PDB file of C-alpha atoms in Angstrom:
ATOM      1  CA  MET A   1       2.745 -19.176  -1.367  1.00 90.00           C
ATOM      2  CA  ILE A   2      -0.484 -17.585   0.378  1.00 95.00           C
ATOM      3  CA  LEU A   3      -0.605 -16.943   3.954  1.00 97.00           C
ATOM      4  CA  PRO A   4      -3.480 -16.447   5.742  1.00 97.00           C
ATOM      5  CA  TYR A   5      -4.171 -13.725   8.197  1.00 97.00           C
ATOM      6  CA  THR A   6      -7.307 -12.277  10.355  1.00 96.00           C
ATOM      7  CA  ASN A   7      -8.991 -10.554   7.964  1.00 96.00           C
ATOM      8  CA  PHE A   8      -5.919 -10.339   4.979  1.00 97.00           C
ATOM      9  CA  SER A   9      -4.035 -12.293   2.873  1.00 97.00           C
ATOM     10  CA  VAL A  10      -0.504 -12.081   1.291  1.00 97.00           C
ATOM     11  CA  VAL A  11       0.637 -13.724  -1.526  1.00 96.00           C
ATOM     12  CA  PHE A  12       4.201 -14.304  -0.842  1.00 97.00           C
ATOM     13  CA  ARG A  13       7.637 -14.813  -2.899  1.00 97.00           C
ATOM     14  CA  PRO A  14      10.364 -16.744   0.053  1.00 97.00           C
ATOM     15  CA  ASP A  15      13.181 -16.234  -3.466  1.00 96.00           C
ATOM     16  CA  ARG A  16      12.231 -12.164  -2.516  1.00 97.00           C
ATOM     17  CA  ARG A  17      11.744 -12.388   1.353  1.00 97.00           C
ATOM     18  CA  LEU A  18       8.589 -10.631   0.311  1.00 97.00           C
ATOM     19  CA  ALA A  19       5.299 -10.208  -0.622  1.00 97.00           C
ATOM     20  CA  ALA A  20       4.156 -10.343  -4.479  1.00 96.00           C
ATOM     21  CA  ALA A  21       0.542  -9.534  -3.064  1.00 96.00           C
ATOM     22  CA  THR A  22      -1.523  -8.455  -0.127  1.00 96.00           C
ATOM     23  CA  ALA A  23      -5.791  -8.377   0.111  1.00 96.00           C
ATOM     24  CA  VAL A  24      -8.329  -7.182   2.290  1.00 95.00           C
ATOM     25  CA  THR A  25     -11.412  -5.912   2.754  1.00 92.00           C
ATOM     26  CA  ILE A  26     -11.960  -3.020   5.033  1.00 92.00           C
ATOM     27  CA  ASP A  27     -15.565  -3.131   6.334  1.00 92.00           C
ATOM     28  CA  GLY A  28     -16.376   0.276   7.060  1.00 89.00           C
ATOM     29  CA  ALA A  29     -19.450   0.100   9.567  1.00 89.00           C
ATOM     30  CA  ASN A  30     -17.708  -2.156  11.708  1.00 90.00           C
ATOM     31  CA  LEU A  31     -14.186  -0.304  12.398  1.00 91.00           C
ATOM     32  CA  ILE A  32     -12.388  -0.455  16.029  1.00 91.00           C
ATOM     33  CA  ASP A  33      -9.933   1.963  17.279  1.00 89.00           C
ATOM     34  CA  VAL A  34      -7.501  -0.245  18.394  1.00 92.00           C
ATOM     35  CA  PRO A  35      -3.682   0.759  19.663  1.00 91.00           C
ATOM     36  CA  ARG A  36      -1.381   0.639  17.210  1.00 90.00           C
ATOM     37  CA  ASN A  37       2.270  -1.676  18.977  1.00 87.00           C
ATOM     38  CA  ASP A  38       4.830  -2.040  16.728  1.00 88.00           C
ATOM     39  CA  ASP A  39       5.559  -5.701  17.853  1.00 93.00           C
ATOM     40  CA  TRP A  40       6.890  -6.680  14.433  1.00 97.00           C
ATOM     41  CA  ARG A  41       7.843 -10.002  13.891  1.00 97.00           C
ATOM     42  CA  PHE A  42       9.130 -13.318  12.040  1.00 98.00           C
ATOM     43  CA  ASP A  43       6.106 -15.112  10.605  1.00 98.00           C
ATOM     44  CA  PRO A  44       6.600 -18.755  11.731  1.00 97.00           C
ATOM     45  CA  ARG A  45       4.893 -20.734   8.813  1.00 97.00           C
ATOM     46  CA  LEU A  46       7.843 -19.534   7.306  1.00 97.00           C
ATOM     47  CA  PRO A  47      12.029 -19.572   7.138  1.00 97.00           C
ATOM     48  CA  GLU A  48      13.236 -16.347   8.353  1.00 97.00           C
ATOM     49  CA  ALA A  49      16.251 -16.526   6.476  1.00 97.00           C
ATOM     50  CA  GLN A  50      13.452 -16.289   3.812  1.00 97.00           C
ATOM     51  CA  GLN A  51      11.284 -13.123   4.895  1.00 98.00           C
ATOM     52  CA  ALA A  52      13.264  -9.661   4.647  1.00 97.00           C
ATOM     53  CA  GLY A  53      13.965  -8.585   9.059  1.00 96.00           C
ATOM     54  CA  HIS A  54      14.488  -6.191  10.953  1.00 95.00           C
ATOM     55  CA  PRO A  55      18.325  -6.037   9.739  1.00 95.00           C
ATOM     56  CA  VAL A  56      17.259  -4.957   6.498  1.00 95.00           C
ATOM     57  CA  TYR A  57      15.412  -1.488   7.886  1.00 95.00           C
ATOM     58  CA  GLU A  58      18.087  -0.627  10.554  1.00 93.00           C
ATOM     59  CA  ASP A  59      20.050   2.534  11.056  1.00 90.00           C
ATOM     60  CA  ASN A  60      18.654   3.905   7.954  1.00 90.00           C
ATOM     61  CA  PRO A  61      15.219   5.993   6.347  1.00 89.00           C
ATOM     62  CA  LEU A  62      13.132   2.469   5.201  1.00 92.00           C
ATOM     63  CA  ASP A  63      10.132   2.087   6.563  1.00 94.00           C
ATOM     64  CA  LYS A  64       8.460  -1.158   7.126  1.00 96.00           C
ATOM     65  CA  GLY A  65       5.928  -0.078   4.966  1.00 95.00           C
ATOM     66  CA  HIS A  66       2.717  -1.922   6.042  1.00 95.00           C
ATOM     67  CA  LEU A  67       1.188  -3.887   2.578  1.00 97.00           C
ATOM     68  CA  VAL A  68      -1.956  -3.976   4.229  1.00 96.00           C
ATOM     69  CA  ARG A  69      -2.358  -1.215   6.343  1.00 92.00           C
ATOM     70  CA  ARG A  70      -2.432  -1.365  10.178  1.00 92.00           C
ATOM     71  CA  LEU A  71      -6.435  -0.250   9.985  1.00 92.00           C
ATOM     72  CA  ASP A  72      -8.195  -2.110   7.080  1.00 92.00           C
ATOM     73  CA  PRO A  73      -8.628  -5.423   8.801  1.00 95.00           C
ATOM     74  CA  VAL A  74      -9.101  -4.154  12.193  1.00 94.00           C
ATOM     75  CA  TRP A  75     -12.936  -4.664  12.682  1.00 94.00           C
ATOM     76  CA  GLY A  76     -15.601  -7.017  13.835  1.00 92.00           C
ATOM     77  CA  ALA A  77     -14.901  -9.432  17.061  1.00 92.00           C
ATOM     78  CA  GLU A  78     -10.677  -9.736  15.585  1.00 94.00           C
ATOM     79  CA  ALA A  79     -10.202  -7.102  15.470  1.00 95.00           C
ATOM     80  CA  SER A  80      -7.278  -6.739  18.271  1.00 95.00           C
ATOM     81  CA  THR A  81      -5.650 -10.028  16.349  1.00 96.00           C
ATOM     82  CA  ALA A  82      -6.137  -8.683  12.719  1.00 96.00           C
ATOM     83  CA  ASN A  83      -4.210  -5.240  14.372  1.00 96.00           C
ATOM     84  CA  SER A  84      -1.762  -7.890  15.687  1.00 96.00           C
ATOM     85  CA  ASP A  85      -1.043  -9.568  12.907  1.00 97.00           C
ATOM     86  CA  THR A  86      -0.254  -6.903  10.751  1.00 97.00           C
ATOM     87  CA  PHE A  87       2.862  -6.210  11.846  1.00 98.00           C
ATOM     88  CA  HIS A  88       3.969  -9.731  10.809  1.00 98.00           C
ATOM     89  CA  TYR A  89       7.514  -9.451   8.719  1.00 98.00           C
ATOM     90  CA  THR A  90       5.368 -10.490   5.276  1.00 98.00           C
ATOM     91  CA  ASN A  91       3.431  -7.627   4.822  1.00 97.00           C
ATOM     92  CA  ALA A  92       5.831  -5.314   5.172  1.00 97.00           C
ATOM     93  CA  ALA A  93       8.159  -3.597   2.062  1.00 97.00           C
ATOM     94  CA  PRO A  94      11.274  -1.539   2.541  1.00 95.00           C
ATOM     95  CA  GLN A  95      10.111   1.964   1.534  1.00 93.00           C
ATOM     96  CA  MET A  96      11.738   5.222   2.056  1.00 91.00           C
ATOM     97  CA  ASP A  97      10.105   6.927   5.505  1.00 91.00           C
ATOM     98  CA  ILE A  98       8.716  10.251   3.306  1.00 89.00           C
ATOM     99  CA  PHE A  99       7.502   7.992   0.932  1.00 89.00           C
ATOM    100  CA  ASN A 100       5.778   5.854   3.773  1.00 89.00           C
ATOM    101  CA  GLN A 101       4.629   8.162   5.730  1.00 88.00           C
ATOM    102  CA  GLY A 102       3.709  10.885   2.926  1.00 87.00           C
ATOM    103  CA  LYS A 103       0.283  12.458   3.712  1.00 83.00           C
ATOM    104  CA  LYS A 104       0.464  12.902  -0.475  1.00 81.00           C
ATOM    105  CA  LEU A 105       1.974   9.703  -1.180  1.00 86.00           C
ATOM    106  CA  TRP A 106       1.459   6.551   0.256  1.00 87.00           C
ATOM    107  CA  GLN A 107      -0.153   7.230   3.705  1.00 87.00           C
ATOM    108  CA  GLY A 108      -2.532   9.395   1.448  1.00 87.00           C
ATOM    109  CA  LEU A 109      -3.698   7.364  -0.840  1.00 88.00           C
ATOM    110  CA  GLU A 110      -4.173   4.444   2.064  1.00 88.00           C
ATOM    111  CA  ASN A 111      -5.829   7.522   4.212  1.00 87.00           C
ATOM    112  CA  PHE A 112      -7.891   8.344   0.892  1.00 86.00           C
ATOM    113  CA  LEU A 113      -9.353   4.469   1.002  1.00 88.00           C
ATOM    114  CA  LEU A 114      -9.671   4.175   4.353  1.00 88.00           C
ATOM    115  CA  ASP A 115     -12.330   7.869   4.301  1.00 86.00           C
ATOM    116  CA  HIS A 116     -13.830   6.427   1.846  1.00 82.00           C
ATOM    117  CA  ALA A 117     -15.136   3.188   3.610  1.00 85.00           C
ATOM    118  CA  GLU A 118     -15.433   5.112   6.941  1.00 85.00           C
ATOM    119  CA  ASP A 119     -17.527   7.784   6.211  1.00 84.00           C
ATOM    120  CA  PHE A 120     -20.121   6.049   3.532  1.00 81.00           C
ATOM    121  CA  ASP A 121     -20.094   2.468   5.932  1.00 83.00           C
ATOM    122  CA  ARG A 122     -19.136   0.364   3.005  1.00 86.00           C
ATOM    123  CA  LYS A 123     -17.062  -2.752   2.272  1.00 89.00           C
ATOM    124  CA  LEU A 124     -13.765  -1.948   0.050  1.00 90.00           C
ATOM    125  CA  THR A 125     -11.285  -4.879  -1.047  1.00 92.00           C
ATOM    126  CA  ALA A 126      -8.430  -3.397  -1.567  1.00 93.00           C
ATOM    127  CA  PHE A 127      -4.983  -5.390  -3.465  1.00 95.00           C
ATOM    128  CA  THR A 128      -1.184  -4.197  -2.816  1.00 96.00           C
ATOM    129  CA  GLY A 129       1.686  -5.433  -3.542  1.00 96.00           C
ATOM    130  CA  PRO A 130       5.392  -4.102  -5.055  1.00 96.00           C
ATOM    131  CA  VAL A 131       6.320  -3.902  -8.317  1.00 95.00           C
ATOM    132  CA  LEU A 132       8.858  -6.917  -8.460  1.00 95.00           C
ATOM    133  CA  GLU A 133      11.656  -6.672 -11.126  1.00 92.00           C
ATOM    134  CA  ASP A 134      14.963  -8.777 -11.880  1.00 92.00           C
ATOM    135  CA  SER A 135      16.776  -5.300 -11.724  1.00 88.00           C
ATOM    136  CA  ASP A 136      15.539  -3.726  -8.579  1.00 91.00           C
ATOM    137  CA  PRO A 137      18.624  -2.945  -6.468  1.00 88.00           C
ATOM    138  CA  PRO A 138      19.970  -4.929  -4.285  1.00 91.00           C
ATOM    139  CA  TYR A 139      20.492  -3.654  -0.453  1.00 91.00           C
ATOM    140  CA  ARG A 140      20.887  -5.788   2.712  1.00 91.00           C
ATOM    141  CA  GLY A 141      20.321  -9.444   1.304  1.00 92.00           C
ATOM    142  CA  VAL A 142      17.375  -8.086  -0.806  1.00 94.00           C
ATOM    143  CA  GLN A 143      15.884  -6.225  -3.832  1.00 94.00           C
ATOM    144  CA  VAL A 144      14.758  -3.316  -3.040  1.00 94.00           C
ATOM    145  CA  PRO A 145      11.121  -2.302  -5.143  1.00 94.00           C
ATOM    146  CA  LEU A 146      11.202   1.047  -6.685  1.00 92.00           C
ATOM    147  CA  ARG A 147       7.302   0.789  -7.214  1.00 92.00           C
ATOM    148  CA  PHE A 148       4.448  -0.034  -5.626  1.00 95.00           C
ATOM    149  CA  TRP A 149       0.244  -0.831  -6.818  1.00 95.00           C
ATOM    150  CA  LYS A 150      -3.089  -0.860  -4.876  1.00 94.00           C
ATOM    151  CA  VAL A 151      -6.032  -1.873  -6.590  1.00 93.00           C
ATOM    152  CA  ALA A 152      -9.054  -0.831  -4.771  1.00 91.00           C
ATOM    153  CA  ALA A 153     -12.476  -2.911  -5.969  1.00 88.00           C
ATOM    154  CA  PHE A 154     -15.994  -2.303  -4.631  1.00 84.00           C
ATOM    155  CA  MET A 155     -19.559  -1.643  -5.125  1.00 81.00           C
ATOM    156  CA  HIS A 156     -20.905   1.169  -7.720  1.00 77.00           C
ATOM    157  CA  ASP A 157     -24.971   0.972  -8.704  1.00 78.00           C
ATOM    158  CA  GLY A 158     -24.851  -2.665  -8.131  1.00 80.00           C
ATOM    159  CA  ASP A 159     -21.554  -3.203  -9.853  1.00 81.00           C
ATOM    160  CA  LEU A 160     -18.901  -3.837  -9.418  1.00 83.00           C
ATOM    161  CA  ALA A 161     -16.042  -1.050  -9.829  1.00 83.00           C
ATOM    162  CA  ALA A 162     -12.173  -1.139  -8.957  1.00 87.00           C
ATOM    163  CA  THR A 163      -9.275   1.601  -9.685  1.00 89.00           C
ATOM    164  CA  ALA A 164      -5.884   1.481  -9.505  1.00 91.00           C
ATOM    165  CA  TYR A 165      -2.395   3.188  -8.849  1.00 92.00           C
ATOM    166  CA  VAL A 166       1.236   2.791  -8.829  1.00 92.00           C
ATOM    167  CA  LEU A 167       3.352   5.000  -6.617  1.00 90.00           C
ATOM    168  CA  ASP A 168       6.962   5.405  -7.868  1.00 89.00           C
ATOM    169  CA  GLN A 169       9.436   5.836  -5.263  1.00 90.00           C
ATOM    170  CA  SER A 170      12.082   5.153  -7.680  1.00 84.00           C
ATOM    171  CA  PRO A 171      15.720   7.069  -8.134  1.00 76.00           C
ATOM    172  CA  ASP A 172      16.935   9.805 -10.229  1.00 69.00           C
ATOM    173  CA  LEU A 173      19.000   7.599 -11.350  1.00 63.00           C
ATOM    174  CA  THR A 174      18.907   4.821 -14.503  1.00 71.00           C
ATOM    175  CA  LYS A 175      18.011   1.190 -13.551  1.00 69.00           C
ATOM    176  CA  ASP A 176      21.616  -0.089 -13.819  1.00 73.00           C
ATOM    177  CA  ALA A 177      23.014   3.286 -12.149  1.00 75.00           C
ATOM    178  CA  ALA A 178      20.157   3.153  -9.329  1.00 74.00           C
ATOM    179  CA  ALA A 179      21.959  -0.999  -8.256  1.00 74.00           C
ATOM    180  CA  GLN A 180      24.926   0.661  -8.955  1.00 79.00           C
ATOM    181  CA  ALA A 181      24.287   3.246  -6.342  1.00 79.00           C
ATOM    182  CA  MET A 182      22.346   1.113  -3.800  1.00 78.00           C
ATOM    183  CA  ALA A 183      24.885  -1.789  -3.761  1.00 77.00           C
ATOM    184  CA  GLU A 184      27.899   0.781  -2.773  1.00 83.00           C
ATOM    185  CA  ALA A 185      25.564   2.564  -0.678  1.00 81.00           C
ATOM    186  CA  ALA A 186      25.032  -1.343   1.323  1.00 75.00           C
ATOM    187  CA  ARG A 187      28.779  -1.925   1.220  1.00 78.00           C
ATOM    188  CA  ALA A 188      29.252   1.722   3.078  1.00 78.00           C
ATOM    189  CA  GLY A 189      26.239   0.907   5.758  1.00 77.00           C
ATOM    190  CA  ASP A 190      24.589   4.408   4.071  1.00 78.00           C
ATOM    191  CA  PRO A 191      20.678   5.041   2.791  1.00 76.00           C
ATOM    192  CA  PRO A 192      19.801   3.916   0.042  1.00 80.00           C
ATOM    193  CA  PRO A 193      19.524   6.522  -3.013  1.00 78.00           C
ATOM    194  CA  LEU A 194      16.064   6.506  -2.903  1.00 82.00           C
ATOM    195  CA  GLY A 195      13.816   9.811  -3.315  1.00 74.00           C
ATOM    196  CA  ALA A 196      11.883  10.461  -6.915  1.00 75.00           C
ATOM    197  CA  PHE A 197       8.470   9.936  -5.910  1.00 81.00           C
ATOM    198  CA  ARG A 198       5.719   9.906  -7.769  1.00 81.00           C
ATOM    199  CA  THR A 199       2.378   8.896  -7.786  1.00 81.00           C
ATOM    200  CA  PHE A 200       0.117   7.622 -11.596  1.00 82.00           C
ATOM    201  CA  GLN A 201      -3.840   6.241 -11.572  1.00 86.00           C
ATOM    202  CA  VAL A 202      -4.106   3.912 -14.170  1.00 87.00           C
ATOM    203  CA  PRO A 203      -6.134   0.958 -15.787  1.00 89.00           C
ATOM    204  CA  VAL A 204      -6.328  -1.864 -13.439  1.00 88.00           C
ATOM    205  CA  ALA A 205      -4.889  -4.094 -16.792  1.00 88.00           C
ATOM    206  CA  ASP A 206      -1.276  -2.057 -16.286  1.00 88.00           C
ATOM    207  CA  ILE A 207      -1.267  -3.983 -13.041  1.00 90.00           C
ATOM    208  CA  ALA A 208      -1.846  -6.938 -14.118  1.00 89.00           C
ATOM    209  CA  ASN A 209       1.221  -6.314 -16.983  1.00 89.00           C
ATOM    210  CA  LEU A 210       3.271  -4.978 -14.335  1.00 86.00           C
ATOM    211  CA  THR A 211       2.922  -7.792 -11.613  1.00 88.00           C
ATOM    212  CA  GLY A 212       2.300 -11.084 -13.912  1.00 88.00           C
ATOM    213  CA  LEU A 213      -1.017 -11.448 -12.085  1.00 85.00           C
ATOM    214  CA  ASP A 214      -4.129 -12.729 -12.572  1.00 81.00           C
ATOM    215  CA  LEU A 215      -6.666  -9.743 -11.724  1.00 76.00           C
ATOM    216  CA  GLY A 216      -9.526 -10.897 -13.543  1.00 70.00           C
ATOM    217  CA  PRO A 217     -11.864  -9.400 -16.683  1.00 65.00           C
ATOM    218  CA  PRO A 218     -12.144  -5.889 -16.241  1.00 57.00           C
ATOM    219  CA  ALA A 219     -14.415  -4.975 -13.427  1.00 48.00           C
ATOM    220  CA  SER A 220     -16.278  -1.936 -15.135  1.00 46.00           C
ATOM    221  CA  ARG A 221     -17.636  -1.408 -18.774  1.00 43.00           C
ATOM    222  CA  ARG A 222     -16.551   2.078 -18.120  1.00 42.00           C
ATOM    223  CA  PRO A 223     -12.740   1.958 -17.083  1.00 44.00           C
ATOM    224  CA  ALA A 224     -10.663   4.392 -15.595  1.00 43.00           C
ATOM    225  CA  PRO A 225      -8.997   6.357 -18.883  1.00 39.00           C
ATOM    226  CA  ARG A 226      -4.899   6.239 -18.720  1.00 41.00           C
ATOM    227  CA  ARG A 227      -3.649   9.622 -17.285  1.00 38.00           C
ATOM    228  CA  SER A 228      -0.248  10.944 -16.079  1.00 37.00           C
ATOM    229  CA  ALA A 229       1.228  12.617 -13.319  1.00 38.00           C
ATOM    230  CA  GLY A 230       0.234  16.359 -13.471  1.00 30.00           C
ATOM    231  CA  SER A 231      -3.015  15.833 -14.065  1.00 26.00           C
ATOM    232  CA  THR A 232      -4.060  12.643 -12.607  1.00 32.00           C
ATOM    233  CA  ALA A 233      -7.603  12.402 -11.107  1.00 35.00           C
ATOM    234  CA  LEU A 234      -6.882  10.080  -7.992  1.00 37.00           C
ATOM    235  CA  ASP A 235     -10.779   8.463  -8.309  1.00 42.00           C
ATOM    236  CA  PRO A 236     -13.435   9.006 -11.939  1.00 37.00           C
ATOM    237  CA  PRO A 237     -15.847  11.598 -10.751  1.00 36.00           C
ATOM    238  CA  GLY A 238     -18.701  10.251  -8.910  1.00 38.00           C
ATOM    239  CA  VAL A 239     -17.300   6.511  -8.912  1.00 39.00           C
ATOM    240  CA  LEU A 240     -15.637   5.629  -5.472  1.00 42.00           C
ATOM    241  CA  ARG A 241     -16.553   8.750  -4.165  1.00 38.00           C
ATOM    242  CA  ARG A 242     -19.391   9.891  -4.543  1.00 33.00           C
ATOM    243  CA  HIS A 243     -19.197  14.012  -3.093  1.00 27.00           C
ATOM    244  CA  HIS A 244     -15.644  13.376  -1.628  1.00 29.00           C
ATOM    245  CA  HIS A 245     -13.124  14.585  -5.162  1.00 28.00           C
ATOM    246  CA  ALA A 246      -8.961  13.993  -5.546  1.00 29.00           C
ATOM    247  CA  HIS A 247      -6.738  15.263  -7.519  1.00 27.00           C
ATOM    248  CA  LEU A 248      -2.670  14.482  -8.135  1.00 28.00           C
ATOM    249  CA  ALA A 249      -1.036  17.220  -9.057  1.00 27.00           C
ATOM    250  CA  GLU A 250       2.678  16.873 -10.138  1.00 29.00           C
ATOM    251  CA  GLY A 251       2.324  13.793  -8.648  1.00 33.00           C
ATOM    252  CA  HIS A 252       0.704  15.008  -5.628  1.00 32.00           C
ATOM    253  CA  MET A 253      -2.652  14.575  -3.649  1.00 32.00           C
ATOM    254  CA  ARG A 254      -4.244  18.084  -2.908  1.00 31.00           C
ATOM    255  CA  PRO A 255      -6.959  18.086  -0.004  1.00 30.00           C
ATOM    256  CA  ARG A 256     -10.410  17.330  -0.288  1.00 31.00           C
ATOM    257  CA  PRO A 257     -13.319  18.399   1.595  1.00 29.00           C
ATOM    258  CA  SER A 258     -14.947  16.145   3.592  1.00 29.00           C
ATOM    259  CA  TYR A 259     -18.484  16.270   3.983  1.00 26.00           C
ATOM    260  CA  GLY A 260     -19.421  12.171   5.996  1.00 32.00           C
ATOM    261  CA  ARG A 261     -18.954  12.014   9.418  1.00 33.00           C
ATOM    262  CA  ARG A 262     -15.730  10.408  11.045  1.00 36.00           C
ATOM    263  CA  ARG A 263     -15.752   8.647  14.089  1.00 43.00           C
ATOM    264  CA  TRP A 264     -11.844   8.886  14.826  1.00 41.00           C
ATOM    265  CA  ARG A 265     -11.069  12.185  15.215  1.00 35.00           C
ATOM    266  CA  THR A 266      -7.408  11.547  15.149  1.00 41.00           C
ATOM    267  CA  ARG A 267      -6.191   9.028  13.208  1.00 50.00           C
ATOM    268  CA  ARG A 268      -3.330   6.586  13.736  1.00 52.00           C
ATOM    269  CA  SER A 269      -1.002   5.023  10.827  1.00 60.00           C
TER     270      SER A 269
END
């Protein structure tokens, strides 16, 4: 089921009560700083029972993790509406707070992409979603995704290019043990046992294989090589950023120098 919003879209899975994928184009030349309101709500186009609402996130360290980041579609004449639209539960997925807010994890990757679009006044399209597997452990009526993916597509020297990432919030347990631990935590009212956070850069084809989504033909004749955590370049040198470079070391992003201008000295999430 495709749900269009202002400046972005969500492909929703009612059977999982979560999105399968989202798509947003970031217009770096026209971004607007709109105040955050945190007005999370159900989408009236779907029954509330088919959406993962507040009870999933109540009294535990799970964040309502934006799939389309709040700041990404906030551009143009309808920036305020776009900002508000990102606070539909259909655009959220359960993410551990440390994972969601981590400057070297989910938010770090979001910052990297948004900074690039903003600093160079360019458009960049981001596709994002959870890796929805039958083995995802249950918690408070939903199966919590253990992995999330993001694909960034952009023009480079007149050609379409793309980079892809998988971020992992799995517990340090086997899948069967994780499912049992999540179920026990849900029954006891305890937080879910997540926390072995990792980030990988992967070929775009890997995302298609993981999710079953058709992401189209390869965008580049020179796809990024497969890399593993520990020495992963966040982006092939000179492709996504001509002057910016970041690395993942031990699963985390190292700080990078910033040479482009920035409109927002203090960025809200």
